[in-house]
Amino acid sequence: VQLQASGGGLAQGGGSLRLSCEVSGRTLSSFNMGWFRQAPGKERDFVGAIGWRGDSTYYADSVKGRFTISRDTAKNAVYLQMNSLNPEDTAVYYCAAGWVNHPNDLYEYDYWGQGTQVTVSS
């Protein structure tokens, strides 16, 4: 299983970015999919997740109402739409896949993408 994250870049405060995570080697509906982020010098934090059926989503309080996770089973891809960005959202964003009981627990995920940098200017 391989995950390829893309879509990061530079955004101004209040702007938007859309991250993509393409999954290969297994169908998307086999997994729970999560997004995590890691700022310099900090731990990797949970951002959000979508259940293997695609009908459940979970978000960290810090992004709730601003970020939205979706998926396209035809493209075997998961997306993270990020709106109302602020400088505190600056981090490397990672997508992850696994059979998890706790979507916000990074240690329960089995597969990780390489990360994509998001930088938000004030």
mmCIF file of N, CA, C and O in Angstrom, residues 6 11 14 23 27 33 39 50 53 57 60 67 72 74 76 82 88 96-97 99 102 107 109 114 121-122:
data_model
loop_
_atom_site.group_PDB
_atom_site.id
_atom_site.type_symbol
_atom_site.label_atom_id
_atom_site.label_comp_id
_atom_site.label_asym_id
_atom_site.label_seq_id
_atom_site.Cartn_x
_atom_site.Cartn_y
_atom_site.Cartn_z
ATOM 1 N N SER A 6 -0.412 15.310 -1.831
ATOM 2 C CA SER A 6 -0.048 16.446 -2.675
ATOM 3 C C SER A 6 -0.992 17.605 -2.394
ATOM 4 O O SER A 6 -1.986 17.451 -1.685
ATOM 5 N N ALA A 11 -0.176 29.773 1.281
ATOM 6 C CA ALA A 11 -1.470 30.453 1.260
ATOM 7 C C ALA A 11 -1.422 31.659 2.187
ATOM 8 O O ALA A 11 -0.664 31.682 3.155
ATOM 9 N N GLY A 14 -6.557 33.364 5.860
ATOM 10 C CA GLY A 14 -7.919 33.474 5.369
ATOM 11 C C GLY A 14 -8.157 32.733 4.073
ATOM 12 O O GLY A 14 -9.305 32.616 3.633
ATOM 13 N N VAL A 23 -4.294 6.720 -2.978
ATOM 14 C CA VAL A 23 -3.965 5.421 -2.407
ATOM 15 C C VAL A 23 -3.779 4.415 -3.531
ATOM 16 O O VAL A 23 -4.595 4.336 -4.449
ATOM 17 N N THR A 27 -7.958 -0.926 -2.176
ATOM 18 C CA THR A 27 -9.077 -0.008 -2.365
ATOM 19 C C THR A 27 -9.300 0.841 -1.121
ATOM 20 O O THR A 27 -9.093 0.393 0.013
ATOM 21 N N MET A 33 -9.129 6.483 6.890
ATOM 22 C CA MET A 33 -8.090 7.378 6.400
ATOM 23 C C MET A 33 -8.009 8.585 7.318
ATOM 24 O O MET A 33 -9.029 9.151 7.692
ATOM 25 N N ALA A 39 4.119 20.492 12.927
ATOM 26 C CA ALA A 39 4.828 21.761 12.825
ATOM 27 C C ALA A 39 6.258 21.574 13.329
ATOM 28 O O ALA A 39 6.530 20.646 14.104
ATOM 29 N N ILE A 50 -11.663 9.969 8.144
ATOM 30 C CA ILE A 50 -12.915 9.518 7.538
ATOM 31 C C ILE A 50 -12.964 8.005 7.652
ATOM 32 O O ILE A 50 -11.950 7.321 7.438
ATOM 33 N N ARG A 53 -16.276 3.304 5.645
ATOM 34 C CA ARG A 53 -17.501 3.359 4.844
ATOM 35 C C ARG A 53 -17.666 4.712 4.163
ATOM 36 O O ARG A 53 -18.456 4.861 3.245
ATOM 37 N N THR A 57 -17.010 11.173 9.705
ATOM 38 C CA THR A 57 -15.822 12.019 9.717
ATOM 39 C C THR A 57 -15.565 12.518 11.128
ATOM 40 O O THR A 57 -16.489 12.642 11.940
ATOM 41 N N ALA A 60 -10.282 17.403 14.593
ATOM 42 C CA ALA A 60 -9.718 18.051 15.776
ATOM 43 C C ALA A 60 -10.483 19.347 16.015
ATOM 44 O O ALA A 60 -10.943 19.998 15.072
ATOM 45 N N PHE A 67 -12.065 22.850 8.153
ATOM 46 C CA PHE A 67 -11.531 21.795 7.299
ATOM 47 C C PHE A 67 -12.603 20.745 7.033
ATOM 48 O O PHE A 67 -13.437 20.456 7.908
ATOM 49 N N ASP A 72 -13.072 10.092 -2.846
ATOM 50 C CA ASP A 72 -13.591 9.695 -4.153
ATOM 51 C C ASP A 72 -13.136 8.258 -4.379
ATOM 52 O O ASP A 72 -11.964 8.012 -4.673
ATOM 53 N N ALA A 74 -13.821 6.256 -6.750
ATOM 54 C CA ALA A 74 -13.465 5.991 -8.146
ATOM 55 C C ALA A 74 -12.002 6.343 -8.413
ATOM 56 O O ALA A 74 -11.328 5.680 -9.204
ATOM 57 N N ASN A 76 -9.862 6.528 -5.859
ATOM 58 C CA ASN A 76 -9.110 5.973 -4.728
ATOM 59 C C ASN A 76 -8.299 7.060 -4.023
ATOM 60 O O ASN A 76 -7.095 6.904 -3.764
ATOM 61 N N MET A 82 -9.172 22.809 3.120
ATOM 62 C CA MET A 82 -8.818 23.662 4.234
ATOM 63 C C MET A 82 -9.203 25.098 3.908
ATOM 64 O O MET A 82 -8.673 25.685 2.953
ATOM 65 N N GLU A 88 -1.217 29.399 12.242
ATOM 66 C CA GLU A 88 -1.080 28.228 13.126
ATOM 67 C C GLU A 88 -1.330 26.913 12.389
ATOM 68 O O GLU A 88 -1.043 25.842 12.925
ATOM 69 N N ALA A 96 -2.743 9.150 6.257
ATOM 70 C CA ALA A 96 -2.454 7.843 6.821
ATOM 71 C C ALA A 96 -3.645 6.917 6.598
ATOM 72 O O ALA A 96 -4.787 7.374 6.483
ATOM 73 N N ALA A 97 -3.365 5.621 6.566
ATOM 74 C CA ALA A 97 -4.406 4.624 6.351
ATOM 75 C C ALA A 97 -4.238 3.483 7.345
ATOM 76 O O ALA A 97 -3.114 3.137 7.717
ATOM 77 N N TRP A 99 -6.608 0.262 9.878
ATOM 78 C CA TRP A 99 -7.835 -0.261 10.484
ATOM 79 C C TRP A 99 -7.798 0.170 11.950
ATOM 80 O O TRP A 99 -7.147 -0.463 12.778
ATOM 81 N N HIS A 102 -9.481 4.124 17.086
ATOM 82 C CA HIS A 102 -9.448 5.509 17.546
ATOM 83 C C HIS A 102 -8.864 6.361 16.428
ATOM 84 O O HIS A 102 -7.633 6.398 16.254
ATOM 85 N N TYR A 107 -0.773 6.155 16.214
ATOM 86 C CA TYR A 107 -0.077 4.867 16.331
ATOM 87 C C TYR A 107 -0.921 3.704 15.820
ATOM 88 O O TYR A 107 -0.401 2.597 15.629
ATOM 89 N N TYR A 109 -2.408 3.755 12.901
ATOM 90 C CA TYR A 109 -2.379 3.753 11.441
ATOM 91 C C TYR A 109 -1.177 2.949 10.950
ATOM 92 O O TYR A 109 -0.086 3.009 11.523
ATOM 93 N N GLN A 114 4.095 10.643 2.337
ATOM 94 C CA GLN A 114 5.389 11.302 2.554
ATOM 95 C C GLN A 114 5.247 12.706 3.141
ATOM 96 O O GLN A 114 6.230 13.282 3.573
ATOM 97 N N SER A 121 0.799 32.437 5.486
ATOM 98 C CA SER A 121 1.365 33.731 5.879
ATOM 99 C C SER A 121 0.276 34.593 6.498
ATOM 100 O O SER A 121 -0.903 34.490 6.178
ATOM 101 N N SER A 122 0.722 35.480 7.381
ATOM 102 C CA SER A 122 -0.237 36.364 8.061
ATOM 103 C C SER A 122 -0.527 37.606 7.237
ATOM 104 O O SER A 122 0.160 37.884 6.269
#
